Amino acid sequence: MTYGSYLGLEKILEAQHPLSEPEHHDEMLFIIQHQTTELWLKLALHELDSARRLLAEDQLRAALKRVARIKHIQEVMTQQWSVLATLTPSEYLQFRGSLASASGFQSVQYRAVEFALGNKNARMLAVFDSEPENHRMLEAELHRPSLYDEFLRHLARHGWEVPEDILTRDVTTAHVHDDRLVDLFETVYRDEQAHWSVYEACEELVDLEDNFQFWRFRHLRTVTRTIGRKTGTGGSSGVDFLKRALDLTFFPELYTVRTRLG
């Protein structure tokens, strides 16, 4: 066993294949940036899988350890955009055509992370109709309770009055804001010392969502800086599509409760 064989470096380091002719210097940056992002997404999914299993077993503190690691992963992914932002519009245009219809919109792992956090959208499965393995993976994630679902179920098992229709909802759809949950979390936030473990978990989830929004915003700014308002390579609306994503939220009641306090 060697360092390289343990890590599979031969495969990893030979997985960069620029397609521009003649090969453009900056295409290597573009490829490695997105490959490393996919590796971090794989780890984030690994941690989200574990966090949900631990919540289902009522191991809240262990689940929060997983969430803490995901937050650090998110920070690294956000910082990575600064590397890609060194790619100027004129440099990108010299190899953009090599991408053809390939787009980050087609990242199955990114979709799986969004599903795991609660942004379910069954229509996204159609993007992967020609990729059976990816389609099966994302479909399984669609039917699995999100991190928020498992957290609410954990609360219910520990005496919190989570409405039954929320606990038994169709998990293939995105969670919709419910004032009854705001009432629950208001109780937590008005006396955090008495409900410290739940309070801490709520704030960890807020951190997680904030980090995701920072990543989305940095993505938006990098795309704007590089291609302006052009249509995305996969046919998405580009900047406008990314702007709409900033309005999405995973844990809406944890933000609404802040308006009520004080």
CSV table of C-alpha atoms in Angstrom, one decimal:
chain,number,residue,atom,x,y,z
A,1,MET,CA,0.0,0.0,0.0
A,2,THR,CA,1.3,3.4,-0.9
A,3,TYR,CA,-0.1,7.0,-0.5
A,4,GLY,CA,-1.0,7.1,-4.1
A,5,SER,CA,-2.7,3.7,-4.3
A,6,TYR,CA,-4.7,4.2,-1.1
A,7,LEU,CA,-6.1,7.5,-2.4
A,8,GLY,CA,-6.5,6.3,-6.0
A,9,LEU,CA,-4.5,9.2,-7.2
A,10,GLU,CA,-3.7,7.6,-10.6
A,11,LYS,CA,-7.4,7.8,-11.5
A,12,ILE,CA,-8.0,11.1,-9.9
A,13,LEU,CA,-5.0,12.9,-11.4
A,14,GLU,CA,-5.7,11.5,-14.9
A,15,ALA,CA,-9.4,12.5,-14.8
A,16,GLN,CA,-8.8,16.0,-16.3
A,17,HIS,CA,-9.3,16.0,-20.1
A,18,PRO,CA,-9.5,19.5,-21.6
A,19,LEU,CA,-11.4,19.4,-24.9
A,20,SER,CA,-10.5,22.8,-26.4
A,21,GLU,CA,-8.4,22.7,-29.6
A,22,PRO,CA,-5.8,24.0,-29.3
A,23,GLU,CA,-6.0,23.3,-25.5
A,24,HIS,CA,-6.6,26.5,-23.7
A,25,HIS,CA,-4.5,27.1,-20.5
A,26,ASP,CA,-7.5,28.0,-18.3
A,27,GLU,CA,-9.7,25.0,-19.1
A,28,MET,CA,-7.7,23.0,-16.6
A,29,LEU,CA,-8.8,25.4,-13.9
A,30,PHE,CA,-12.4,25.1,-14.9
A,31,ILE,CA,-12.3,21.3,-14.8
A,32,ILE,CA,-10.5,21.0,-11.5
A,33,GLN,CA,-12.7,23.6,-9.8
A,34,HIS,CA,-15.8,21.6,-10.6
A,35,GLN,CA,-14.3,18.2,-9.9
A,36,THR,CA,-13.2,19.3,-6.4
A,37,THR,CA,-16.7,20.7,-5.8
A,38,GLU,CA,-18.2,17.3,-6.7
A,39,LEU,CA,-15.8,15.6,-4.2
A,40,TRP,CA,-16.9,18.0,-1.4
A,41,LEU,CA,-20.6,17.4,-2.4
A,42,LYS,CA,-20.0,13.7,-2.1
A,43,LEU,CA,-18.7,14.2,1.4
A,44,ALA,CA,-21.5,16.5,2.3
A,45,LEU,CA,-24.0,13.8,1.2
A,46,HIS,CA,-22.1,11.3,3.3
A,47,GLU,CA,-22.5,13.5,6.4
A,48,LEU,CA,-26.1,14.3,5.7
A,49,ASP,CA,-26.9,10.6,5.4
A,50,SER,CA,-25.3,10.0,8.7
A,51,ALA,CA,-26.9,13.0,10.4
A,52,ARG,CA,-30.4,11.9,9.4
A,53,ARG,CA,-29.8,8.3,10.6
A,54,LEU,CA,-28.5,9.7,13.9
A,55,LEU,CA,-31.6,11.9,14.4
A,56,ALA,CA,-33.8,8.9,13.6
A,57,GLU,CA,-32.0,7.2,16.5
A,58,ASP,CA,-32.4,10.2,18.7
A,59,GLN,CA,-28.7,10.8,18.9
A,60,LEU,CA,-29.0,14.6,18.6
A,61,ARG,CA,-25.5,15.6,19.7
A,62,ALA,CA,-23.8,13.1,17.3
A,63,ALA,CA,-26.0,14.4,14.5
A,64,LEU,CA,-25.0,18.0,15.3
A,65,LYS,CA,-21.3,16.9,15.0
A,66,ARG,CA,-22.1,15.9,11.4
A,67,VAL,CA,-23.8,19.2,10.8
A,68,ALA,CA,-20.8,21.0,12.1
A,69,ARG,CA,-18.6,19.2,9.6
A,70,ILE,CA,-20.9,20.0,6.7
A,71,LYS,CA,-20.7,23.7,7.7
A,72,HIS,CA,-16.9,23.5,7.2
A,73,ILE,CA,-17.3,21.8,3.9
A,74,GLN,CA,-19.6,24.6,2.8
A,75,GLU,CA,-17.1,27.2,3.8
A,76,VAL,CA,-14.4,25.6,1.7
A,77,MET,CA,-16.8,25.3,-1.3
A,78,THR,CA,-17.6,29.0,-1.0
A,79,GLN,CA,-14.0,30.0,-0.8
A,80,GLN,CA,-13.3,28.0,-3.9
A,81,TRP,CA,-15.3,30.5,-6.0
A,82,SER,CA,-12.5,33.0,-5.5
A,83,VAL,CA,-10.2,30.7,-7.6
A,84,LEU,CA,-12.7,30.4,-10.5
A,85,ALA,CA,-13.3,34.2,-10.3
A,86,THR,CA,-9.7,34.7,-11.6
A,87,LEU,CA,-11.1,33.4,-15.0
A,88,THR,CA,-11.8,36.5,-17.1
A,89,PRO,CA,-14.7,36.7,-19.6
A,90,SER,CA,-12.3,36.6,-22.6
A,91,GLU,CA,-10.4,33.6,-21.2
A,92,TYR,CA,-13.6,31.6,-20.6
A,93,LEU,CA,-15.0,32.4,-24.0
A,94,GLN,CA,-12.0,30.7,-25.6
A,95,PHE,CA,-13.0,27.3,-24.4
A,96,ARG,CA,-16.7,27.7,-23.4
A,97,GLY,CA,-17.8,26.1,-26.6
A,98,SER,CA,-16.1,22.9,-25.6
A,99,LEU,CA,-18.7,22.4,-22.8
A,100,ALA,CA,-21.5,22.0,-25.4
A,101,SER,CA,-24.6,21.4,-23.3
A,102,ALA,CA,-22.8,20.4,-20.1
A,103,SER,CA,-23.8,22.5,-17.1
A,104,GLY,CA,-23.6,22.6,-13.3
A,105,PHE,CA,-27.4,22.4,-13.6
A,106,GLN,CA,-26.9,18.7,-14.3
A,107,SER,CA,-25.0,18.0,-11.1
A,108,VAL,CA,-26.9,15.1,-9.5
A,109,GLN,CA,-25.0,15.4,-6.2
A,110,TYR,CA,-25.9,19.1,-5.9
A,111,ARG,CA,-29.6,18.1,-6.5
A,112,ALA,CA,-29.3,15.4,-3.9
A,113,VAL,CA,-27.9,17.8,-1.3
A,114,GLU,CA,-30.8,20.2,-1.9
A,115,PHE,CA,-33.2,17.3,-1.6
A,116,ALA,CA,-31.6,16.1,1.6
A,117,LEU,CA,-31.9,19.6,3.0
A,118,GLY,CA,-35.6,19.8,2.0
A,119,ASN,CA,-35.8,21.5,-1.4
A,120,LYS,CA,-37.6,18.7,-3.1
A,121,ASN,CA,-38.7,19.0,-6.7
A,122,ALA,CA,-39.7,15.8,-8.5
A,123,ARG,CA,-39.3,17.5,-11.9
A,124,MET,CA,-35.6,17.5,-11.5
A,125,LEU,CA,-35.6,13.7,-12.0
A,126,ALA,CA,-36.2,14.2,-15.7
A,127,VAL,CA,-32.8,15.9,-16.1
A,128,PHE,CA,-31.3,12.5,-15.4
A,129,ASP,CA,-33.5,10.3,-17.5
A,130,SER,CA,-30.5,9.3,-19.6
A,131,GLU,CA,-28.4,8.4,-16.6
A,132,PRO,CA,-30.2,5.5,-14.8
A,133,GLU,CA,-27.9,5.2,-11.9
A,134,ASN,CA,-28.1,8.9,-11.1
A,135,HIS,CA,-31.8,8.9,-11.6
A,136,ARG,CA,-32.2,6.0,-9.1
A,137,MET,CA,-30.0,7.8,-6.5
A,138,LEU,CA,-31.9,11.1,-6.8
A,139,GLU,CA,-35.3,9.3,-6.7
A,140,ALA,CA,-34.3,7.5,-3.5
A,141,GLU,CA,-33.3,10.9,-2.0
A,142,LEU,CA,-36.7,12.3,-3.1
A,143,HIS,CA,-38.6,9.7,-1.1
A,144,ARG,CA,-36.4,10.0,2.0
A,145,PRO,CA,-37.2,12.4,4.8
A,146,SER,CA,-35.1,15.5,4.8
A,147,LEU,CA,-32.8,16.7,7.6
A,148,TYR,CA,-35.6,19.0,8.8
A,149,ASP,CA,-38.2,16.2,8.7
A,150,GLU,CA,-36.0,14.0,10.8
A,151,PHE,CA,-35.3,16.9,13.3
A,152,LEU,CA,-39.1,17.6,13.7
A,153,ARG,CA,-39.7,13.8,14.2
A,154,HIS,CA,-37.0,13.8,16.8
A,155,LEU,CA,-38.7,16.7,18.6
A,156,ALA,CA,-42.1,15.0,18.5
A,157,ARG,CA,-40.6,11.9,20.1
A,158,HIS,CA,-39.2,14.1,22.9
A,159,GLY,CA,-42.6,15.6,23.9
A,160,TRP,CA,-42.7,18.6,21.6
A,161,GLU,CA,-46.1,19.2,20.0
A,162,VAL,CA,-45.3,18.9,16.3
A,163,PRO,CA,-48.6,18.6,14.4
A,164,GLU,CA,-49.3,15.1,13.2
A,165,ASP,CA,-50.0,16.2,9.6
A,166,ILE,CA,-46.5,17.6,9.5
A,167,LEU,CA,-45.0,14.4,10.8
A,168,THR,CA,-46.9,12.3,8.2
A,169,ARG,CA,-46.6,14.7,5.3
A,170,ASP,CA,-45.6,13.7,1.8
A,171,VAL,CA,-41.8,13.9,2.0
A,172,THR,CA,-41.4,14.0,-1.8
A,173,THR,CA,-42.6,17.6,-1.7
A,174,ALA,CA,-40.8,20.6,-0.2
A,175,HIS,CA,-41.8,21.6,3.3
A,176,VAL,CA,-44.2,24.6,3.4
A,177,HIS,CA,-44.0,27.3,6.1
A,178,ASP,CA,-46.3,26.5,9.0
A,179,ASP,CA,-47.1,29.0,11.8
A,180,ARG,CA,-47.7,26.1,14.2
A,181,LEU,CA,-44.0,25.4,14.1
A,182,VAL,CA,-43.2,29.0,14.6
A,183,ASP,CA,-45.2,28.8,17.9
A,184,LEU,CA,-43.1,25.8,18.9
A,185,PHE,CA,-39.8,27.5,18.2
A,186,GLU,CA,-40.9,30.6,19.9
A,187,THR,CA,-41.2,28.6,23.1
A,188,VAL,CA,-37.6,27.4,22.5
A,189,TYR,CA,-36.2,30.8,21.8
A,190,ARG,CA,-38.0,32.6,24.7
A,191,ASP,CA,-36.3,30.4,27.2
A,192,GLU,CA,-33.2,29.0,25.5
A,193,GLN,CA,-31.6,27.9,28.8
A,194,ALA,CA,-34.5,25.6,29.6
A,195,HIS,CA,-34.4,24.1,26.1
A,196,TRP,CA,-30.7,24.4,25.3
A,197,SER,CA,-30.3,21.2,23.2
A,198,VAL,CA,-33.1,22.1,20.9
A,199,TYR,CA,-32.0,25.8,20.8
A,200,GLU,CA,-28.5,24.7,19.9
A,201,ALA,CA,-29.8,22.4,17.1
A,202,CYS,CA,-32.0,25.2,15.7
A,203,GLU,CA,-29.0,27.6,15.5
A,204,GLU,CA,-26.9,24.9,13.9
A,205,LEU,CA,-29.6,24.5,11.2
A,206,VAL,CA,-29.7,28.2,10.7
A,207,ASP,CA,-25.9,28.2,10.2
A,208,LEU,CA,-26.2,25.5,7.7
A,209,GLU,CA,-28.8,27.4,5.6
A,210,ASP,CA,-26.8,30.7,5.9
A,211,ASN,CA,-23.7,28.9,4.6
A,212,PHE,CA,-25.7,27.4,1.7
A,213,GLN,CA,-27.0,30.9,0.8
A,214,PHE,CA,-23.5,32.3,1.0
A,215,TRP,CA,-22.4,29.6,-1.5
A,216,ARG,CA,-25.4,30.4,-3.8
A,217,PHE,CA,-24.6,34.1,-3.7
A,218,ARG,CA,-20.9,33.6,-4.4
A,219,HIS,CA,-21.9,31.3,-7.3
A,220,LEU,CA,-24.2,34.1,-8.6
A,221,ARG,CA,-21.5,36.7,-8.4
A,222,THR,CA,-18.8,34.5,-10.0
A,223,VAL,CA,-21.2,33.7,-12.9
A,224,THR,CA,-22.1,37.4,-13.3
A,225,ARG,CA,-18.5,38.4,-13.3
A,226,THR,CA,-17.6,35.8,-16.0
A,227,ILE,CA,-20.5,35.6,-18.4
A,228,GLY,CA,-22.8,38.5,-17.4
A,229,ARG,CA,-26.4,37.8,-18.3
A,230,LYS,CA,-25.8,35.1,-21.0
A,231,THR,CA,-27.8,32.0,-21.0
A,232,GLY,CA,-26.2,29.1,-19.2
A,233,THR,CA,-24.5,26.3,-21.2
A,234,GLY,CA,-27.2,23.8,-20.2
A,235,GLY,CA,-30.0,26.2,-21.4
A,236,SER,CA,-30.8,27.6,-17.9
A,237,SER,CA,-31.5,31.4,-17.7
A,238,GLY,CA,-28.0,31.8,-16.1
A,239,VAL,CA,-27.9,34.7,-13.6
A,240,ASP,CA,-31.7,35.0,-13.3
A,241,PHE,CA,-32.0,31.3,-12.4
A,242,LEU,CA,-29.3,31.7,-9.7
A,243,LYS,CA,-31.1,34.8,-8.3
A,244,ARG,CA,-34.3,32.9,-7.9
A,245,ALA,CA,-32.5,30.2,-6.0
A,246,LEU,CA,-31.6,32.8,-3.3
A,247,ASP,CA,-35.3,33.0,-2.4
A,248,LEU,CA,-35.4,29.3,-1.5
A,249,THR,CA,-35.3,28.4,2.2
A,250,PHE,CA,-35.0,25.0,3.9
A,251,PHE,CA,-36.0,25.9,7.5
A,252,PRO,CA,-38.5,28.8,7.1
A,253,GLU,CA,-39.9,28.8,10.6
A,254,LEU,CA,-36.4,29.2,12.1
A,255,TYR,CA,-36.2,32.6,10.4
A,256,THR,CA,-39.8,33.6,11.0
A,257,VAL,CA,-39.5,33.1,14.7
A,258,ARG,CA,-36.9,35.9,14.8
A,259,THR,CA,-39.5,38.4,13.7
A,260,ARG,CA,-41.7,37.4,16.7
A,261,LEU,CA,-39.1,37.8,19.4
A,262,GLY,CA,-39.0,41.1,21.2
